[in-house]
Amino acid sequence: MLTEIHHSTNRQLLFSFPEGSGDLADQRYALGLTICDNPVCDCSSLYFTLSPWRSAPDDDPDADSDADPDADPDADLDSDSDSDSVEHSEQPVKFAIDINSRELDIQNSPQAEARSIGTTFVETLSEEDWSLLTQAFYQYKRKATDETPDDDIKAEFPADEIERDSTMISFRSILPYAESKILDQDDQRFLVDDLYCVKAKCNCTDIVVRLLDTAMNVDTDERI
């Protein structure tokens, strides 16, 4: 279960392994969370650092309610907090999970011990925990997209295919986590997908607009 403690300058996420988690049962960890800030990267990985939690006498994580999904996702979630209530007596464990598949990201979790703990972590997350992490992920990716200067966006295009077939490029394929454009019509909700010509030496100014039924896109609501 994820809970949080608010300090004067930051908030600290904690994770408690529930009963039935083997040797990890009832152990509490300070949780550090890192998310890729590349606006053109369509990865869905969250990188975690779990550090054993040692609380001061006046710190009571259970006094807080479960982590608030409406809390500012850009608040400090670093487990290396300067708070005096945290003591790191053991090495932190690092692993990654895929927020879409809800599985351990094996490729980005190279250490055997970390994989074992990460697998248990994934298996014990509640729906409320997943909701919090999913919201934090998409809000952070959107913020990174909005705040990255245009000159720093390094998009890659299938140049040969574009020149050969005059393939048009979807805006969402360039910035996959940009804010979605939504159109409601006759009790149906559509995702607006705009495509652009980027063919070399082409002077056209045409834009193709597709309306995608959101009922056919299960992940759309997370990106709206």
mmCIF file of C-alpha atoms in Angstrom:
data_model
loop_
_atom_site.group_PDB
_atom_site.id
_atom_site.type_symbol
_atom_site.label_atom_id
_atom_site.label_comp_id
_atom_site.label_asym_id
_atom_site.label_seq_id
_atom_site.Cartn_x
_atom_site.Cartn_y
_atom_site.Cartn_z
ATOM 1 C CA MET A 1 0.000 0.000 0.000
ATOM 2 C CA LEU A 2 1.201 3.477 -0.912
ATOM 3 C CA THR A 3 0.929 6.211 1.703
ATOM 4 C CA GLU A 4 2.510 9.615 1.957
ATOM 5 C CA ILE A 5 4.002 11.920 4.563
ATOM 6 C CA HIS A 6 4.026 15.673 4.003
ATOM 7 C CA HIS A 7 7.062 17.676 5.113
ATOM 8 C CA SER A 8 7.555 21.425 4.941
ATOM 9 C CA THR A 9 9.401 21.269 1.610
ATOM 10 C CA ASN A 10 8.343 17.985 0.053
ATOM 11 C CA ARG A 11 6.190 14.907 0.312
ATOM 12 C CA GLN A 12 7.503 11.411 0.891
ATOM 13 C CA LEU A 13 5.890 8.335 -0.626
ATOM 14 C CA LEU A 14 6.077 5.152 1.415
ATOM 15 C CA PHE A 15 5.245 1.587 0.451
ATOM 16 C CA SER A 16 4.304 -1.149 2.916
ATOM 17 C CA PHE A 17 4.373 -4.764 1.775
ATOM 18 C CA PRO A 18 1.183 -6.508 2.964
ATOM 19 C CA GLU A 19 0.829 -9.855 4.665
ATOM 20 C CA GLY A 20 1.435 -12.702 2.269
ATOM 21 C CA SER A 21 4.515 -11.021 0.740
ATOM 22 C CA GLY A 22 6.921 -13.599 2.149
ATOM 23 C CA ASP A 23 10.045 -12.174 3.770
ATOM 24 C CA LEU A 24 8.964 -8.677 2.699
ATOM 25 C CA ALA A 25 5.675 -8.776 4.631
ATOM 26 C CA ASP A 26 5.110 -5.702 6.830
ATOM 27 C CA GLN A 27 8.358 -4.072 5.676
ATOM 28 C CA ARG A 28 8.102 -0.369 4.889
ATOM 29 C CA TYR A 29 10.164 1.462 2.281
ATOM 30 C CA ALA A 30 10.664 5.057 1.244
ATOM 31 C CA LEU A 31 9.885 5.216 -2.455
ATOM 32 C CA GLY A 32 11.740 7.323 -5.005
ATOM 33 C CA LEU A 33 10.116 7.642 -8.440
ATOM 34 C CA THR A 34 11.756 8.715 -11.708
ATOM 35 C CA ILE A 35 10.048 9.101 -15.086
ATOM 36 C CA CYS A 36 11.623 9.612 -18.510
ATOM 37 C CA ASP A 37 11.378 13.287 -19.509
ATOM 38 C CA ASN A 38 12.017 12.832 -23.251
ATOM 39 C CA PRO A 39 8.825 14.154 -24.924
ATOM 40 C CA VAL A 40 9.235 12.006 -28.060
ATOM 41 C CA CYS A 41 9.880 8.782 -26.149
ATOM 42 C CA ASP A 42 6.823 6.533 -26.015
ATOM 43 C CA CYS A 43 8.163 4.313 -23.237
ATOM 44 C CA SER A 44 5.850 3.601 -20.315
ATOM 45 C CA SER A 45 8.469 2.806 -17.687
ATOM 46 C CA LEU A 46 8.563 4.064 -14.113
ATOM 47 C CA TYR A 47 11.879 3.747 -12.289
ATOM 48 C CA PHE A 48 11.713 3.048 -8.568
ATOM 49 C CA THR A 49 14.207 3.286 -5.737
ATOM 50 C CA LEU A 50 13.125 1.547 -2.526
ATOM 51 C CA SER A 51 15.034 2.463 0.630
ATOM 52 C CA PRO A 52 14.283 0.945 4.064
ATOM 53 C CA TRP A 53 12.202 3.399 6.073
ATOM 54 C CA ARG A 54 13.171 4.410 9.583
ATOM 55 C CA SER A 55 10.710 6.863 11.097
ATOM 56 C CA ALA A 56 11.243 9.374 13.858
ATOM 57 C CA PRO A 57 8.930 9.079 16.913
ATOM 58 C CA ASP A 58 6.703 11.908 15.701
ATOM 59 C CA ASP A 59 6.339 10.498 12.186
ATOM 60 C CA ASP A 60 3.238 8.374 11.749
ATOM 61 C CA PRO A 61 2.588 7.460 8.100
ATOM 62 C CA ASP A 62 -0.585 5.652 9.087
ATOM 63 C CA ALA A 63 -2.036 8.943 10.301
ATOM 64 C CA ASP A 64 -2.271 10.057 6.663
ATOM 65 C CA SER A 65 -4.861 8.627 4.347
ATOM 66 C CA ASP A 66 -3.800 6.690 1.282
ATOM 67 C CA ALA A 67 -1.750 8.673 -1.193
ATOM 68 C CA ASP A 68 -3.848 11.446 -2.713
ATOM 69 C CA PRO A 69 -4.202 10.983 -6.492
ATOM 70 C CA ASP A 70 -4.951 14.721 -6.794
ATOM 71 C CA ALA A 71 -1.674 15.730 -5.166
ATOM 72 C CA ASP A 72 0.842 17.649 -7.254
ATOM 73 C CA PRO A 73 2.757 15.003 -9.265
ATOM 74 C CA ASP A 74 5.694 17.394 -9.560
ATOM 75 C CA ALA A 75 6.241 17.554 -5.814
ATOM 76 C CA ASP A 76 9.480 16.036 -4.561
ATOM 77 C CA LEU A 77 9.074 12.244 -4.560
ATOM 78 C CA ASP A 78 12.783 11.531 -4.100
ATOM 79 C CA SER A 79 13.585 8.898 -1.502
ATOM 80 C CA ASP A 80 16.867 10.740 -0.838
ATOM 81 C CA SER A 81 14.980 13.369 1.123
ATOM 82 C CA ASP A 82 16.827 15.704 3.475
ATOM 83 C CA SER A 83 14.256 14.955 6.158
ATOM 84 C CA ASP A 84 15.780 13.815 9.459
ATOM 85 C CA SER A 85 13.105 11.134 9.731
ATOM 86 C CA VAL A 86 14.753 8.917 7.105
ATOM 87 C CA GLU A 87 17.797 6.778 7.783
ATOM 88 C CA HIS A 88 19.233 4.596 5.028
ATOM 89 C CA SER A 89 20.839 1.708 6.846
ATOM 90 C CA GLU A 90 20.803 -0.569 3.798
ATOM 91 C CA GLN A 91 21.490 -0.210 0.108
ATOM 92 C CA PRO A 92 18.445 0.965 -1.870
ATOM 93 C CA VAL A 93 16.863 -1.394 -4.388
ATOM 94 C CA LYS A 94 16.232 -0.147 -7.925
ATOM 95 C CA PHE A 95 13.880 -1.571 -10.541
ATOM 96 C CA ALA A 96 11.397 -0.435 -13.181
ATOM 97 C CA ILE A 97 7.813 -1.312 -14.043
ATOM 98 C CA ASP A 98 5.708 -0.817 -17.168
ATOM 99 C CA ILE A 99 2.686 1.290 -16.277
ATOM 100 C CA ASN A 100 0.647 0.023 -19.235
ATOM 101 C CA SER A 101 1.244 -3.726 -18.951
ATOM 102 C CA ARG A 102 1.480 -3.531 -15.135
ATOM 103 C CA GLU A 103 4.499 -5.789 -15.179
ATOM 104 C CA LEU A 104 8.107 -5.604 -14.083
ATOM 105 C CA ASP A 105 10.283 -3.978 -16.745
ATOM 106 C CA ILE A 106 12.886 -6.732 -16.986
ATOM 107 C CA GLN A 107 15.164 -4.830 -19.353
ATOM 108 C CA ASN A 108 15.504 -1.942 -16.905
ATOM 109 C CA SER A 109 15.719 -4.140 -13.793
ATOM 110 C CA PRO A 110 19.079 -5.876 -14.251
ATOM 111 C CA GLN A 111 19.795 -7.028 -10.684
ATOM 112 C CA ALA A 112 18.378 -10.375 -9.555
ATOM 113 C CA GLU A 113 17.484 -9.136 -6.052
ATOM 114 C CA ALA A 114 15.820 -6.053 -7.485
ATOM 115 C CA ARG A 115 13.798 -8.195 -9.886
ATOM 116 C CA SER A 116 12.576 -10.372 -7.044
ATOM 117 C CA ILE A 117 11.513 -7.406 -4.910
ATOM 118 C CA GLY A 118 10.118 -5.604 -7.944
ATOM 119 C CA THR A 119 7.981 -8.593 -8.898
ATOM 120 C CA THR A 120 6.513 -8.750 -5.390
ATOM 121 C CA PHE A 121 5.993 -4.976 -5.450
ATOM 122 C CA VAL A 122 3.984 -5.216 -8.683
ATOM 123 C CA GLU A 123 1.925 -8.151 -7.424
ATOM 124 C CA THR A 124 0.908 -6.340 -4.241
ATOM 125 C CA LEU A 125 -0.059 -2.952 -5.701
ATOM 126 C CA SER A 126 -3.748 -2.191 -5.192
ATOM 127 C CA GLU A 127 -6.016 -0.602 -7.788
ATOM 128 C CA GLU A 128 -5.710 2.658 -5.849
ATOM 129 C CA ASP A 129 -1.919 2.381 -6.043
ATOM 130 C CA TRP A 130 -2.029 1.786 -9.793
ATOM 131 C CA SER A 131 -4.369 4.737 -10.216
ATOM 132 C CA LEU A 132 -1.979 7.032 -8.345
ATOM 133 C CA LEU A 133 1.075 5.865 -10.292
ATOM 134 C CA THR A 134 -0.720 6.026 -13.645
ATOM 135 C CA GLN A 135 -1.909 9.559 -12.991
ATOM 136 C CA ALA A 136 1.547 10.665 -11.855
ATOM 137 C CA PHE A 137 3.116 9.113 -14.963
ATOM 138 C CA TYR A 138 0.820 10.733 -17.525
ATOM 139 C CA GLN A 139 0.797 14.110 -15.818
ATOM 140 C CA TYR A 140 4.585 14.157 -15.664
ATOM 141 C CA LYS A 141 4.974 13.085 -19.315
ATOM 142 C CA ARG A 142 2.502 15.748 -20.409
ATOM 143 C CA LYS A 143 4.295 18.400 -18.364
ATOM 144 C CA ALA A 144 7.628 17.384 -19.917
ATOM 145 C CA THR A 145 6.033 17.621 -23.370
ATOM 146 C CA ASP A 146 4.554 21.062 -22.713
ATOM 147 C CA GLU A 147 7.715 22.540 -21.215
ATOM 148 C CA THR A 148 10.329 21.208 -23.651
ATOM 149 C CA PRO A 149 11.428 23.944 -26.099
ATOM 150 C CA ASP A 150 10.634 23.132 -29.733
ATOM 151 C CA ASP A 151 14.320 23.291 -30.668
ATOM 152 C CA ASP A 152 15.064 20.539 -28.144
ATOM 153 C CA ILE A 153 12.546 18.076 -29.599
ATOM 154 C CA LYS A 154 14.467 15.488 -31.610
ATOM 155 C CA ALA A 155 11.838 13.633 -33.601
ATOM 156 C CA GLU A 156 12.805 10.827 -35.968
ATOM 157 C CA PHE A 157 10.879 10.054 -39.147
ATOM 158 C CA PRO A 158 10.876 7.038 -41.519
ATOM 159 C CA ALA A 159 12.443 9.122 -44.284
ATOM 160 C CA ASP A 160 12.548 6.389 -46.945
ATOM 161 C CA GLU A 161 8.899 5.475 -46.414
ATOM 162 C CA ILE A 162 7.851 9.120 -46.463
ATOM 163 C CA GLU A 163 9.654 9.826 -49.730
ATOM 164 C CA ARG A 164 8.506 6.578 -51.368
ATOM 165 C CA ASP A 165 4.868 6.456 -50.253
ATOM 166 C CA SER A 166 4.183 10.083 -49.268
ATOM 167 C CA THR A 167 3.301 8.802 -45.805
ATOM 168 C CA MET A 168 1.832 11.441 -43.519
ATOM 169 C CA ILE A 169 2.921 11.653 -39.885
ATOM 170 C CA SER A 170 0.542 11.708 -36.938
ATOM 171 C CA PHE A 171 1.124 14.427 -34.372
ATOM 172 C CA ARG A 172 0.662 11.818 -31.629
ATOM 173 C CA SER A 173 3.410 9.690 -33.146
ATOM 174 C CA ILE A 174 5.801 12.608 -32.634
ATOM 175 C CA LEU A 175 4.607 13.666 -29.180
ATOM 176 C CA PRO A 176 2.806 10.597 -27.808
ATOM 177 C CA TYR A 177 2.011 12.164 -24.436
ATOM 178 C CA ALA A 178 0.778 15.555 -25.620
ATOM 179 C CA GLU A 179 -2.676 16.572 -24.431
ATOM 180 C CA SER A 180 -5.340 14.755 -26.423
ATOM 181 C CA LYS A 181 -7.908 16.611 -28.509
ATOM 182 C CA ILE A 182 -11.381 15.228 -27.822
ATOM 183 C CA LEU A 183 -14.611 15.726 -29.776
ATOM 184 C CA ASP A 184 -18.007 14.745 -28.346
ATOM 185 C CA GLN A 185 -20.733 14.133 -30.917
ATOM 186 C CA ASP A 186 -24.105 12.380 -30.536
ATOM 187 C CA ASP A 187 -23.193 10.531 -27.346
ATOM 188 C CA GLN A 188 -19.903 9.396 -28.859
ATOM 189 C CA ARG A 189 -16.438 10.546 -27.923
ATOM 190 C CA PHE A 190 -13.735 10.797 -30.566
ATOM 191 C CA LEU A 191 -10.014 11.304 -30.340
ATOM 192 C CA VAL A 192 -8.838 13.856 -32.916
ATOM 193 C CA ASP A 193 -5.717 12.585 -34.676
ATOM 194 C CA ASP A 194 -4.090 15.079 -37.051
ATOM 195 C CA LEU A 195 -1.577 13.986 -39.682
ATOM 196 C CA TYR A 196 0.976 16.161 -41.471
ATOM 197 C CA CYS A 197 3.052 15.959 -44.623
ATOM 198 C CA VAL A 198 6.777 16.165 -43.891
ATOM 199 C CA LYS A 199 8.001 15.070 -47.309
ATOM 200 C CA ALA A 200 11.117 16.914 -48.427
ATOM 201 C CA LYS A 201 10.561 19.629 -51.029
ATOM 202 C CA CYS A 202 6.774 19.356 -50.714
ATOM 203 C CA ASN A 203 5.068 22.718 -50.349
ATOM 204 C CA CYS A 204 1.584 21.445 -49.540
ATOM 205 C CA THR A 205 -0.244 22.799 -46.514
ATOM 206 C CA ASP A 206 -2.811 20.017 -46.187
ATOM 207 C CA ILE A 207 -3.666 18.386 -42.870
ATOM 208 C CA VAL A 208 -5.558 15.110 -42.595
ATOM 209 C CA VAL A 209 -7.810 14.809 -39.547
ATOM 210 C CA ARG A 210 -8.983 11.414 -38.315
ATOM 211 C CA LEU A 211 -11.658 10.871 -35.690
ATOM 212 C CA LEU A 212 -10.921 7.763 -33.636
ATOM 213 C CA ASP A 213 -13.678 6.262 -31.519
ATOM 214 C CA THR A 214 -12.319 6.247 -27.969
ATOM 215 C CA ALA A 215 -14.287 3.069 -27.275
ATOM 216 C CA MET A 216 -11.690 1.343 -29.438
ATOM 217 C CA ASN A 217 -8.747 2.930 -27.569
ATOM 218 C CA VAL A 218 -8.683 1.628 -24.014
ATOM 219 C CA ASP A 219 -5.780 3.825 -22.886
ATOM 220 C CA THR A 220 -7.215 7.119 -24.167
ATOM 221 C CA ASP A 221 -8.837 8.181 -20.908
ATOM 222 C CA GLU A 222 -5.447 8.114 -19.202
ATOM 223 C CA ARG A 223 -4.121 10.648 -21.720
ATOM 224 C CA ILE A 224 -6.993 13.101 -21.863
#
